Each structure stands twice: as structure tokens, then as C-alpha cells.
Coordinates of C-alpha atoms and ligand atoms in Angstrom, one line a residue:
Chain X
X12 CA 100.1 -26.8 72.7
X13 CA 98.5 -29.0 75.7
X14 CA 94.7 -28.6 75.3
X15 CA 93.1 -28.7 79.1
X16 CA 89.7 -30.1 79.0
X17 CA 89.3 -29.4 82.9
X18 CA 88.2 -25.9 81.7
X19 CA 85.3 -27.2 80.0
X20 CA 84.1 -28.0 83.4
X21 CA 84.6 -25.0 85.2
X22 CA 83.2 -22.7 82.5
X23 CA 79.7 -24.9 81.7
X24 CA 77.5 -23.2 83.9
X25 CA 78.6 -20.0 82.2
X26 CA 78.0 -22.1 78.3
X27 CA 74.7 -23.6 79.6
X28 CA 73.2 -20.3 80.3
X29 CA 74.2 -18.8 76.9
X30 CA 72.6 -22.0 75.9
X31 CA 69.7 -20.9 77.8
X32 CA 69.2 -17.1 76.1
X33 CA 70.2 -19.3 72.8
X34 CA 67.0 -21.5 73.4
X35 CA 64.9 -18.8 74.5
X36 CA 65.7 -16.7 71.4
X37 CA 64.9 -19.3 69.5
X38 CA 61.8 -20.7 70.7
X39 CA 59.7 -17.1 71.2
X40 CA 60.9 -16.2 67.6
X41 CA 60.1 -19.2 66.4
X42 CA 56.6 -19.0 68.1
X43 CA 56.1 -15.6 66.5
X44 CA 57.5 -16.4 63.3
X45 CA 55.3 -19.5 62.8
X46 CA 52.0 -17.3 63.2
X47 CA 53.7 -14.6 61.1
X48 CA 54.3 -17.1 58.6
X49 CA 50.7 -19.0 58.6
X50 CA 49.3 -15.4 58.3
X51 CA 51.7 -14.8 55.5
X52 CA 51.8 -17.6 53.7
X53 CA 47.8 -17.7 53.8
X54 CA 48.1 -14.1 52.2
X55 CA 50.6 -15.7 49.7
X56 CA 48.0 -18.7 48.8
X57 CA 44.7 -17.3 49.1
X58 CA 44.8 -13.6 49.1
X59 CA 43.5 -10.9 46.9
X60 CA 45.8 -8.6 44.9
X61 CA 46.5 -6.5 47.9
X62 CA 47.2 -8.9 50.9
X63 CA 49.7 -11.1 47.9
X64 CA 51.5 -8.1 47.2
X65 CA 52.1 -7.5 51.1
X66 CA 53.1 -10.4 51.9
X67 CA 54.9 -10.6 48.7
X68 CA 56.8 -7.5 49.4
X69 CA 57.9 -8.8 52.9
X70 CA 59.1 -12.3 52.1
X71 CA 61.1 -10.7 49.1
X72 CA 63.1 -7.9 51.6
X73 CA 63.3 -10.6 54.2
X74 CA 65.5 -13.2 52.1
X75 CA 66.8 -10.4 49.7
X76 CA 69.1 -9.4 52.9
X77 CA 71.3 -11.1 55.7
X78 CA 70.0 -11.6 58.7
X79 CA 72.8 -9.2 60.2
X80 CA 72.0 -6.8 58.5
X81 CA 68.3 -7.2 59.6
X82 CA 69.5 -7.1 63.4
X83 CA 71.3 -4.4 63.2
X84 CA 69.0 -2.6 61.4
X85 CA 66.0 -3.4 64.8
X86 CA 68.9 -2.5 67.2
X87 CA 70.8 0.5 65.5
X88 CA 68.7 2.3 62.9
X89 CA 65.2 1.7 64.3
X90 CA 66.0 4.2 67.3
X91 CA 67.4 6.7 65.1
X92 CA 64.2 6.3 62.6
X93 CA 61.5 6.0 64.8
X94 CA 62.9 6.9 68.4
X95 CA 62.1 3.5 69.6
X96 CA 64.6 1.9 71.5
X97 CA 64.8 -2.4 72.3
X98 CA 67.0 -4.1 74.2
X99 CA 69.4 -6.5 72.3
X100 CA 67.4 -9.6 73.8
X101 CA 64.3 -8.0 71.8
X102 CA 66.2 -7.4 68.9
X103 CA 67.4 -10.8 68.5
X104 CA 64.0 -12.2 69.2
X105 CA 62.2 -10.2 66.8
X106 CA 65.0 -10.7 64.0
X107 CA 64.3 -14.6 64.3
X108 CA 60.8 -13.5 64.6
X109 CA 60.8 -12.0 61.2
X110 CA 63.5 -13.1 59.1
X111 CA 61.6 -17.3 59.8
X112 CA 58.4 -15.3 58.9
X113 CA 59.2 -14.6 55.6
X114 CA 60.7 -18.5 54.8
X115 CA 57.7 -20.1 57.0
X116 CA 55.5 -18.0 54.4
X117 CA 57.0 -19.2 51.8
X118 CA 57.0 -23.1 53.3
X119 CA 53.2 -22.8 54.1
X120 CA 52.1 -21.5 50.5
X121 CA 53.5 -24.3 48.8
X122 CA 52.3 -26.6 50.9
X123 CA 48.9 -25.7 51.1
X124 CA 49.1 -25.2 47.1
X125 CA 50.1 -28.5 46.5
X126 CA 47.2 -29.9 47.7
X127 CA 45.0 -30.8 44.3
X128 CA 42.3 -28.6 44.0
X129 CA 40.2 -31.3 43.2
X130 CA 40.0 -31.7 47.1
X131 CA 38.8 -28.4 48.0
X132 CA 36.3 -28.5 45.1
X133 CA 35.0 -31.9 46.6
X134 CA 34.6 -30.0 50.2
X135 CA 32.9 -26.4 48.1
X136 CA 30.2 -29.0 46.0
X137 CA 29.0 -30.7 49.9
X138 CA 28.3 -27.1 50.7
X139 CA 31.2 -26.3 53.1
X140 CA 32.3 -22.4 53.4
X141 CA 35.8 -22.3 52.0
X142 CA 37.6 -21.7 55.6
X143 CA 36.0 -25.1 56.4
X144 CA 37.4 -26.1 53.4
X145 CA 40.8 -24.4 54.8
X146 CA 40.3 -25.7 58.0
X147 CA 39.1 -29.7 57.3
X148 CA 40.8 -30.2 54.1
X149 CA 43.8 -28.4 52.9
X150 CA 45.1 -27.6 56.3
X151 CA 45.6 -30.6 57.8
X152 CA 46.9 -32.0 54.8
X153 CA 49.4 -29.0 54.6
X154 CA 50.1 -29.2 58.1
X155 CA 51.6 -32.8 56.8
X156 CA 53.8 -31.7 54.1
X157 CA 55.0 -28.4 56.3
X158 CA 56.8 -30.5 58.9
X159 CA 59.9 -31.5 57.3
X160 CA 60.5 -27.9 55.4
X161 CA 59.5 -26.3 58.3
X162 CA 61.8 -28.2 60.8
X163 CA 64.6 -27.7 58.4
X164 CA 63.8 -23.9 59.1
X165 CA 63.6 -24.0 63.1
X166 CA 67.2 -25.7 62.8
X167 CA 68.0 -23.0 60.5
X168 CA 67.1 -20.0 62.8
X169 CA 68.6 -21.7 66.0
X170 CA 71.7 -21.7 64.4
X171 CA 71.2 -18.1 63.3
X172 CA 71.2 -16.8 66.6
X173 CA 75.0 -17.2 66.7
X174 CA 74.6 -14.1 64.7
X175 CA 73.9 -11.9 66.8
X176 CA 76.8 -12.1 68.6
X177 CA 76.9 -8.2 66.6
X178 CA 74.3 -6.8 69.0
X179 CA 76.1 -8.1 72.4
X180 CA 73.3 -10.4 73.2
X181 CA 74.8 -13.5 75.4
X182 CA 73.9 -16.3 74.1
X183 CA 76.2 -19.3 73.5
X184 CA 78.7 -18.1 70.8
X185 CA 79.0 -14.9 72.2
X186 CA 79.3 -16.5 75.8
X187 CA 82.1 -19.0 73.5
X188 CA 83.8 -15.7 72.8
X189 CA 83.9 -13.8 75.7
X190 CA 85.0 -16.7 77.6
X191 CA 87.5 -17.5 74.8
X192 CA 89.5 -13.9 75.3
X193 CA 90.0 -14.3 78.8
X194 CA 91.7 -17.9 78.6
X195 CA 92.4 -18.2 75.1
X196 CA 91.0 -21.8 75.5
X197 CA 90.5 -21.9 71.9
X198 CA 90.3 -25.6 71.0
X199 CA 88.1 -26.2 74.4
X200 CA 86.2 -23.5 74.2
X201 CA 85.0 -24.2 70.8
X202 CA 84.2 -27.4 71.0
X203 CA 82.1 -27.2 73.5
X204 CA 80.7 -25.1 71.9
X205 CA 79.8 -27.1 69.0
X206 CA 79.0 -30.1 71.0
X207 CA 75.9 -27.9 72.8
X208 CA 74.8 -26.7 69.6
X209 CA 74.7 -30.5 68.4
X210 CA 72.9 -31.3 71.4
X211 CA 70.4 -28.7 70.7
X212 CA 69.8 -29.2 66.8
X213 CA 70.0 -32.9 67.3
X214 CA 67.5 -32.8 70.1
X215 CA 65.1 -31.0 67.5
X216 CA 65.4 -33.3 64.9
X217 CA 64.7 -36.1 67.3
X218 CA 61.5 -34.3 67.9
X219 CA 60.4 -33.6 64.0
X220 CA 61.6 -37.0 63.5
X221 CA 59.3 -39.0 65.6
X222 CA 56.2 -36.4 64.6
X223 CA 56.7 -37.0 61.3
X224 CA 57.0 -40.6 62.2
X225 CA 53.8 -40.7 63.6
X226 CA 51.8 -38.5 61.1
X227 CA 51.6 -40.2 57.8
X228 CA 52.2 -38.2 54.4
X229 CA 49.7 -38.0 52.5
Chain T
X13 CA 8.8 -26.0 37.9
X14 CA 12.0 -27.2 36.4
X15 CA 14.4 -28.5 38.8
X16 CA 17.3 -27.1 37.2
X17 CA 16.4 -24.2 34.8
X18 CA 19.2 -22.0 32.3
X19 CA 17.8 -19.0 30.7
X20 CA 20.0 -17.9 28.2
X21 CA 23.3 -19.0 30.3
X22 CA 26.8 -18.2 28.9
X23 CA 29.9 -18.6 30.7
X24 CA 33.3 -16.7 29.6
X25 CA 36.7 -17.9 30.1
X26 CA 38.4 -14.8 29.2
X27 CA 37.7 -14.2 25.5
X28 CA 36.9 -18.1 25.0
X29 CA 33.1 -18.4 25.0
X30 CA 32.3 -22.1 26.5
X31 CA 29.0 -22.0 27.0
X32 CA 27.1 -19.5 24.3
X33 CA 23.2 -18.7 25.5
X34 CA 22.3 -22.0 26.4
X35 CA 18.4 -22.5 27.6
X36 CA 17.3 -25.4 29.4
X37 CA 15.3 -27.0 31.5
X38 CA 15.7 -30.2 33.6
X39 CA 12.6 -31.5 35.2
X40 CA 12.5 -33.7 38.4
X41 CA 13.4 -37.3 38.0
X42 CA 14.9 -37.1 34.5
X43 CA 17.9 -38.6 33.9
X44 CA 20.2 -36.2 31.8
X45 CA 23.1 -37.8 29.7
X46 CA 24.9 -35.2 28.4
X47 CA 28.0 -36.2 25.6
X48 CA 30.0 -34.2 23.0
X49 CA 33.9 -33.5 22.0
X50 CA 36.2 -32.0 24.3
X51 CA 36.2 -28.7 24.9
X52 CA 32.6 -28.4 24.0
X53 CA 31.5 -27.5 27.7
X54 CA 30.3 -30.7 29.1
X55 CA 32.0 -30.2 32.3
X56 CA 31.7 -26.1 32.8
X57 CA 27.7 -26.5 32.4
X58 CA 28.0 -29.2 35.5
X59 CA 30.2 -27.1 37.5
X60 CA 27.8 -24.0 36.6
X61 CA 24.7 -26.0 38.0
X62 CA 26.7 -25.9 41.5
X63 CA 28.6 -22.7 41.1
X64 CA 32.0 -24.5 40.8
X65 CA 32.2 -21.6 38.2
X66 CA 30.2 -18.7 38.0
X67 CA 28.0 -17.9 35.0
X68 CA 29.3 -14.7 33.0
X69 CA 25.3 -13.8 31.8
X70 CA 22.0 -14.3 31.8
X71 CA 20.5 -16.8 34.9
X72 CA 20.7 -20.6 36.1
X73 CA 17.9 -21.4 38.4
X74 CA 18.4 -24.5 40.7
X75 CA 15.6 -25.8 42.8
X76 CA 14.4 -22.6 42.5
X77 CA 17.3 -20.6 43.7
X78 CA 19.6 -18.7 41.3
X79 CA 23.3 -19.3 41.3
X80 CA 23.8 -15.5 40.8
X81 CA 22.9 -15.3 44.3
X82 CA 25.4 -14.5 47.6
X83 CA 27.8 -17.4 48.7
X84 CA 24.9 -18.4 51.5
X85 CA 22.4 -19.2 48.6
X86 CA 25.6 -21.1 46.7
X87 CA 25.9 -23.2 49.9
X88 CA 22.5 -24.0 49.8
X89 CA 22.1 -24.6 46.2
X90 CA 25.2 -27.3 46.2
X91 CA 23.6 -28.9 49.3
X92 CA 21.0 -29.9 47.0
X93 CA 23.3 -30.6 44.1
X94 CA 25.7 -33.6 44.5
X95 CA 28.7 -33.8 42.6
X96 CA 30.6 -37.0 41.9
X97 CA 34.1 -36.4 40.1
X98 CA 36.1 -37.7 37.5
X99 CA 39.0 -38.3 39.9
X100 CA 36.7 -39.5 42.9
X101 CA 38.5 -36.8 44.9
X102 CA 38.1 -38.7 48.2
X103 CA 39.2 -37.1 51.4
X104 CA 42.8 -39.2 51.5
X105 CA 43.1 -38.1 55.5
X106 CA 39.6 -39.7 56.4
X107 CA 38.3 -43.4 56.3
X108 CA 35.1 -44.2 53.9
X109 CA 33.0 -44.1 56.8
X110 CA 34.3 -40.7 57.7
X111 CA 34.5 -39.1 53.8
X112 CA 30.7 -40.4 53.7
X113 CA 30.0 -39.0 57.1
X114 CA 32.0 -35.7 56.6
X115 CA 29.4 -33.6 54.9
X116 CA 26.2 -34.2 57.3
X117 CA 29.0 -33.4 60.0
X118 CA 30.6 -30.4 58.9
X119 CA 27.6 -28.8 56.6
X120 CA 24.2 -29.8 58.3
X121 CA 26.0 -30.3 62.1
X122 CA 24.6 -33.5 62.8
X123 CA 26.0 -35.3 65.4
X124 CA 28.7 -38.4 65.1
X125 CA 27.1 -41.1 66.2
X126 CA 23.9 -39.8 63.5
X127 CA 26.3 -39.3 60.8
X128 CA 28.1 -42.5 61.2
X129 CA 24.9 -43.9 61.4
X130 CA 23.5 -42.5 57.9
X131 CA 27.3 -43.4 56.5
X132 CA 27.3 -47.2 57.3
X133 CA 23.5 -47.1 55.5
X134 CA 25.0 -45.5 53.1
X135 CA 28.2 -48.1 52.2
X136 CA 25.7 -50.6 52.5
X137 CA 24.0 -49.1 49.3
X138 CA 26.7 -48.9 47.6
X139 CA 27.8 -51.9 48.5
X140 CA 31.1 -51.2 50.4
X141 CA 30.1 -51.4 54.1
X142 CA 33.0 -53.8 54.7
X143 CA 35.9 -51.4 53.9
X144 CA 34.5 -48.4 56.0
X145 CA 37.3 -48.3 57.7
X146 CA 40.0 -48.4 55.1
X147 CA 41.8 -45.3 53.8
X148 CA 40.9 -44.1 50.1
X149 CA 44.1 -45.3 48.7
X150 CA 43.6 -48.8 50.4
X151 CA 40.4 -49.2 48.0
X152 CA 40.2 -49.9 44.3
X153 CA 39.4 -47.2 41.8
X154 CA 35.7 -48.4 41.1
X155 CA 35.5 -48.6 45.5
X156 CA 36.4 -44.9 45.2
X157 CA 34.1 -43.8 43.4
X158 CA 31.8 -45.7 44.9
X159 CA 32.4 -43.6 47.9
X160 CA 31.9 -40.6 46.6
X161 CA 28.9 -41.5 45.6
X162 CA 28.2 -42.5 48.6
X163 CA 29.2 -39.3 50.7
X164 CA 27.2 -36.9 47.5
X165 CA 24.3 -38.6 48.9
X166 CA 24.9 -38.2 52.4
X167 CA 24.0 -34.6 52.0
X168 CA 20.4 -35.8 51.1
X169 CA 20.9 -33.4 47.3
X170 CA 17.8 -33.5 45.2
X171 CA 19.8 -33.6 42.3
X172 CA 23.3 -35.3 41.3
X173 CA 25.6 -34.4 39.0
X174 CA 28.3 -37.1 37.6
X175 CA 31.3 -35.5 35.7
X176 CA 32.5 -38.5 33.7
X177 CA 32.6 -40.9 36.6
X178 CA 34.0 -44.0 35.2
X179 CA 36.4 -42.3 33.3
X180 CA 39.3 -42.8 34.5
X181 CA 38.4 -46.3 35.5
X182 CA 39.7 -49.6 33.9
X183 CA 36.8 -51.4 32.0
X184 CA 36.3 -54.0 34.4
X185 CA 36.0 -51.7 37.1
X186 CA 33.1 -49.4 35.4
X187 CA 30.3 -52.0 35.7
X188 CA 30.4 -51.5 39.6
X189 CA 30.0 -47.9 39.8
X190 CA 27.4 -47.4 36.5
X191 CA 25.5 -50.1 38.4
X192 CA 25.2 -48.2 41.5
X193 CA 24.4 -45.2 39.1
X194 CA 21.6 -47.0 37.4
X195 CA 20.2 -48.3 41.1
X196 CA 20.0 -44.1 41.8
X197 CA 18.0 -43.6 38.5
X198 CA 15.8 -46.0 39.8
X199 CA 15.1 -45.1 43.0
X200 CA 14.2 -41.5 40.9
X201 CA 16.9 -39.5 41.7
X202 CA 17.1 -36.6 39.1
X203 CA 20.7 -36.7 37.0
X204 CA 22.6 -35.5 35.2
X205 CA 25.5 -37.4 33.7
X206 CA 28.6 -36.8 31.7
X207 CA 30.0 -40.0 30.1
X208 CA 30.5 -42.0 27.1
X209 CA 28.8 -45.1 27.9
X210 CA 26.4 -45.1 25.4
X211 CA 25.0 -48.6 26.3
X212 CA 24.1 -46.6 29.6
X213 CA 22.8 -43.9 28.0
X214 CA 20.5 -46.2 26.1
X215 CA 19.3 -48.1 29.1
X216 CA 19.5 -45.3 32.3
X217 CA 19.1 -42.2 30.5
X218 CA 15.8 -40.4 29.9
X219 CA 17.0 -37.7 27.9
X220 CA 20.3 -37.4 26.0
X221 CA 21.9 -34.4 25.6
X222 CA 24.5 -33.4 22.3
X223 CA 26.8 -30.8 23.0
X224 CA 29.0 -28.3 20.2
X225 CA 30.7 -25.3 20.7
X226 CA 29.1 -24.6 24.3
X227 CA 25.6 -24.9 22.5
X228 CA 23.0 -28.2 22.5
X229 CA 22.9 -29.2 19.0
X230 CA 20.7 -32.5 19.7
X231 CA 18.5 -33.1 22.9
X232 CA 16.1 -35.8 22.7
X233 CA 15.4 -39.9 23.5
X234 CA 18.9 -41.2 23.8
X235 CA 18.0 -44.7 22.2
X236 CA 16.5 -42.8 19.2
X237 CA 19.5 -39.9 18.8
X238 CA 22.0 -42.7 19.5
X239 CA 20.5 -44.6 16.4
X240 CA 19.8 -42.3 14.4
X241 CA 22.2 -38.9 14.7
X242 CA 19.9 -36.3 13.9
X243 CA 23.2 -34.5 13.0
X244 CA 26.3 -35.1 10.7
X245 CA 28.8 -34.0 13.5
X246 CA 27.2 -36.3 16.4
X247 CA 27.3 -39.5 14.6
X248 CA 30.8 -39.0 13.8
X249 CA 31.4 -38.3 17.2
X250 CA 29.4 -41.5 18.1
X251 CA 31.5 -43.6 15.5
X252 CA 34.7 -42.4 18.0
X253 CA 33.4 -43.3 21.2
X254 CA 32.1 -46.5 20.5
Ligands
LIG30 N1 39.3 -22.8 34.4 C1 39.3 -22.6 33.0 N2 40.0 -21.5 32.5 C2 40.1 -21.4 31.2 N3 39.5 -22.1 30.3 C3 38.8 -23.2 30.7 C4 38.7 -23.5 32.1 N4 37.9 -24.6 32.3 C5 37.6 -25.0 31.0 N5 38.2 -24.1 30.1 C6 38.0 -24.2 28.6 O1 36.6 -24.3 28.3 C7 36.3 -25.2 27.3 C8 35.3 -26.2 27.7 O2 35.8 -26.9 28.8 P1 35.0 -28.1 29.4 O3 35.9 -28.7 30.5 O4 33.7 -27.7 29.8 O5 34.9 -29.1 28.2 P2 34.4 -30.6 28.2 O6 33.3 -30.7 27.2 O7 34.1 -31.1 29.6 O8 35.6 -31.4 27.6 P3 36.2 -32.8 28.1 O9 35.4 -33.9 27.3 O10 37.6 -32.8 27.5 O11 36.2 -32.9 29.5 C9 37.7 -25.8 26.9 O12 38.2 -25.1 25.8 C10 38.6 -25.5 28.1 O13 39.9 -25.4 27.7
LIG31 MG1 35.0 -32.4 31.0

């Protein structure tokens, strides 16, 4: 078969703005999902019985199921259960929303548990409260050991959007696919589809790169 | 009254008693060595003077606040109670300057330029003014500690509490940091001091302090206990350390 690269071309606006709902997805889930996880992952480290069992609960049914499953379960059986219906763009940002939670949680508590607890005895014994000792101490030297784990994750979820190609939301690979059965452009199609998902992960590990770069480990 | 007072003090780890009943009373300027075997509760009476643990029963008065009291009254008790640790436990993020300077910063709210002030007295007391910029892992183990000294002080405690500080220090490297010790004693800083330098003990100390089983079986001169054990178990235990 002759592969036609000329219909890369004429369909990239169309791939760029799946692109675009693929980025956007991403980035307010991510948002989200990151203060989700701190919150969590603070519960996890540093919470009473109650608030640990929470959070312990959550991470556990988050990564105990696929992340299909957990989309389909916002856009399909929420409405039934609660009579609240979302729109697919909604779903999708609240399953990235979610499912990163539970991983971010888990990310944050072991970072901010391997800092010695020498350190935060050192802060209590000058007098500080312990959320100065949260805030001056432990977190930014957790903030230093989250980045890499936690940049693994954002690649991670930007991928996962692909997923939801199950609830009809637009984004890249279902923009790959729709465009796919009207041309059957498979090889072209695909790859171009690949290439701007490259673009995208490799621009984000550019980014963690240099900030790790510039923030020693300590 | 007594700086630092226990009345019948015992602290509970579980089921494990560490410190059984233990009264005593530490008196302004004194300079309290305290020695005994592992495990006999050396540290957890330290760490009960500043509320690093909590006390299971009876009370532990500290400049005349008990350590019973709310988390405010803790504050304020270990703003008077320096601590210097047995791993230095220097802020690794922060220079010397800004580990000394951290406390008067983020606990009393002085200003920078105050604080950096009181910090770069302080390394000059200690001797280290010249590396205030460097990192805690860009100075030697005896600089480290010397920095923690240094930022203990900066809270201006009436009291100062060393948990083995040249212990995990190579030999050479001790002299520096019992020296700064012994300058403190001088100056009449009250002390209290877990270690097994005995020759310090002998020649800083104005009290020595013989601990068993979470009781104190000896207290008395150190340069008469040390040379002459009042008590089977302690000259033993003096035989081993030196
Ligand atoms: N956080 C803790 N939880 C449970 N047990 C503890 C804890 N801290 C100390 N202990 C126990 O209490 C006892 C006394 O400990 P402590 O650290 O006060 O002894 P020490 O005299 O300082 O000994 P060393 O010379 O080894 O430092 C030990 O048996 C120890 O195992
Ligand atoms: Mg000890």
C-alpha cells in the first residue's frame, strides 16, 4: 500500500485541536489532583486514625481499579446513582482529577516521610509549631524529592487521557480515530498521532528536567 | 527555685518503664553530666525536659512552667531549653548563617537583617564565622555541631541540653566542640550534658549524674563519683567507657 503523508497536512488542524482538549484535560486534572493529593497524602503522613483511614480508603479504590472503569463509572453510573449528570469533558477531567490524586498521595507521603525526623525534632526543640515545622522544614525538602515521582505521574495521566476515547470526549486519539474511519489513513494517521503525543510528554520532561536541574536534592 | 524541677516523673513506653519516679532538681548555673548504660534513659529524661516526649506521671517543672501544660506553654518551655543533638541535625536546605538565624526568624519574628546580625555574632563564638555561607554538608562533623550549637543559642534558652554531642564524632574532631561546650559552662550557662567524656566531666561538670534502670543511682561531685564509684555497677560501667 502507498502511504500519503500529504494527509497529515490537511487533517493537523483537526489533530492539534484534540491536542488542545488532550492538554486541557490534562493540565485542570492535574491541577486538581495535585491539591487532592497534597491534602491526601498530608492525611496519609500526619493524620489521626480517622483522616489515615480516609485517605487510606481512597488511594486503595483509586489504584485497585482501571482508570476506565473509573470514567465510566463519573459518566454512566453517577447519573443513574445520584441524578447528576456531567458532560464527557467533566468526566474526563475529574477522572484524571482523581485517579492522579490517589498516586500524588501516595508520592507526597513518602516523600515527606523520608525526611529524618531528626529534622523536625530540631525545628519542635527551637520552639516552632509543627505546621512551621511542615512548612520550613519537611516541605520544602519533600517538595525536592516529589519532583521526579511526581513528573513520572503527570506523564502518566497525560497519556491516560487516550482513555477516554470510551466517553466520546475529542481529544487526540479519539480525534486519531474518527479521522482514521473516514480515510482509513492508518499508518498516517497514527503516526501523527504518536509524534504529537511525543511532542507533548517530551515537552514535559524538558520542563521537570531543567527544575530538577536547578533545585538540588537534598 | 530550681530551674528545672521533676517531682516524681516517669515516662512509659508502652509497658517498658524508662524512667521510674525520678525526683530532681537542677538549679541555675549547674552543669549536669548525666552518664549510664544504654537503655537506661539518658536520652528520654532530656527529651522530657523539652517535651520531645511527654511525661506518662507525676510533673516536670521547667523555668517554672510544667511540661504537662498546652502546646503554647511547650513552645515556650523549649524556647528556653536548647537542644543540641547527637546527629547535629542541621537544616541541610539552609546556610550556617541561615540555620543559626532560622529560630529568632521563624519563633521570636525578628527581622533579617537582626537575625543575621545575632547569627554572624554567634559563628564568631563558635568560631565558624568564615563558613557562614557554606551548606551543612560542605562542613566537617565537629563544624556541624558547632552550628547547632550555635543556632540553640540564638534562641537566647536559659538552659541547654546536649544529647551526646560528640558522639558520633571522630576523636580529633571532639576537642572542638567540648571546647566550645566548656566556653558556655563558663560564661554560666546552666547544662545538662549526656556524654562519656569523663575527662570533661571531671573538669566542666558541677554535678554528675549516674543513671540505672530509668532511676539515679549516684548524683554527686563528678571528680569524687568518677574516683571513687560509690556503686558496684557504675565503676564497671566507668571501666567500659574509659
Ligand atoms: N520512642 C520510643 N519508643 C519505644 N521505646 C523507646 C523509645 N525511645 C526510647 N525507648 C526505649 O527506652 C529505653 C531508654 O531509652 P533512652 O534512649 O532514653 O536510653 P539512653 O540511656 O539514652 O541509651 P543510649 O546510651 O543508648 O542512648 C530504651 O529501652 C529504649 O529502647
Ligand atoms: Mg541516648
Amino acid at each position: 500500500m502507498q502511504t500519503d503523508w500529504m494527509v497529515v497536512l490537511e487533517f493537523l488542524p483537526a489533530l492539534l485541536s484534540g491536542a488542545l482538549i488532550t492538554i486541557q484535560i490534562t493540565v485542570f486534572g492535574l491541577v486538581g489532583g495535585v491539591v487532592l493529593g497534597g491534602i491526601a497524602g498530608l492525611m496519609r503522613a500526619f493524620g489521626g486514625p480517622v483522616l489515615n483511614l480516609i485517605a487510606f480508603t481512597y488511594i486503595e479504590i483509586i489504584r485497585g481499579t482501571p482508570i476506565v472503569v473509573q470514567v465510566m463509572f463519573l459518566y454512566f453510573a453517577l447519573p443513574v446513582l445520584a441524578e447528576v449528570r456531567i458532560d464527557p469533558m467533566s468526566a474526563a477531567i475529574l477522572a484524571i482529577l482523581i485517579n492522579a490524586g490517589a498516586y500524588i498521595a501516595e508520592i507526597v507521603r513518602g516523600a515527606l516521610l523520608s525526611i529524618g525526623r531528626g529534622l523536625s525534632e530540631a525545628g519542635l526543640a527551637l520552639g516552632l509549631p509543627r505546621w512551621k515545622v511542615l512548612l520550613y522544614i519537611v516541605g520544602p525538602l519533600a517538595f525536592r524529592r516529589l519532583i521526579p515521582p511526581l513528573g513520572n505521574q503527570f506523564i502518566v495521566s497525560l497519556k491516560d487521557t487516550s482513555l477516554f476515547i470510551v466517553i466520546g470526549v475529542g481529544e487526540l486519539t479519539r480525534t486519531g480515530q474518527e479521522i482514521m474511519a473516514s480515510n482509513f489513513r492508518a499508518v498516517e494517521i497514527w503516526s501523527a498521532v504518536a509524534v504529537i503525543y511525543l511532542i507533548m510528554t517530551g515537552t514535559l520532561s524538558l520542563i521537570l528536567r531543567m527544575i530538577e536541574r536547578r533545585m538540588r536534592i537534598l | 527555685m530550681s530551674i528545672i524541677q521533676f517531682q516524681k516523673t516517669s515516662k512509659h513506653f508502652g509497658t517498658l518503664k524508662v524512667l521510674d519516679e525520678v525526683d530532681l532538681a537542677i538549679e541555675q548555673g549547674e552543669v549536669v553530666v548525666l552518664v549510664g548504660p544504654s537503655g537506661s534513659g539518658k536520652s528520654t529524661l532530656l527529651r522530657c525536659i523539652n517535651g520531645l516526649e511527654r511525661i506518662t506521671s507525676g510533673d516536670l517543672i521547667v523555668d517554672g512552667l510544667s511540661v504537662t501544660g498546652g502546646s503554647s506553654q511547650l513552645r515556650q518551655i523549649r524556647q528556653e531549653a536548647g537542644m543540641v543533638f547527637q546527629q547535629f541535625n542541621l537544616f541541610p536546605q539552609l546556610t550556617a548563617l541561615e540555620n543559626v538565624a532560622f529560630g529568632p526568624r521563624k519563633v521570636r519574628g525578628a527581622s533579617l537583617k537582626e537575625a543575621e546580625q545575632q547569627a554572624r555574632e554567634l559563628l564568631v563564638k563558635v568560631g565558624l564565622v568564615e563558613k557562614a555561607s557554606q551548606y551543612p554538608a560542605e562542613l566537617s562533623g565537629g563544624q556541624q555541631q558547632r552550628v547547632a550549637i550555635a543556632r540553640a543559642l540564638a534562641i537566647k534558652p536559659r538552659v541547654m541540653l546536649f544529647d551526646e554531642p560528640t558522639s558520633a564524632l571522630d576523636p580529633e574532631l571532639k576537642q572542638e566542640v567540648l571546647t566550645v561546650m566548656r566556653d558556655l559552662a563558663r560564661e554560666g550557662m546552666t547544662m545538662v550534658v549526656v556524654t562519656h567524656e569523663m575527662n570533661f566531666a571531671k573538669q566542666v561538670g558541677t554535678r554528675l549524674i549516674f543513671m540505672e534502670h530509668g532511676t539515679i543511682a549516684v548524683d554527686g561531685n563528678p571528680v569524687d563519683v568518677i574516683d571513687h564509684p560509690p556503686n558496684q555497677r557504675m565503676k564497671e560501667f566507668l571501666q567500659r567507657v574509659e
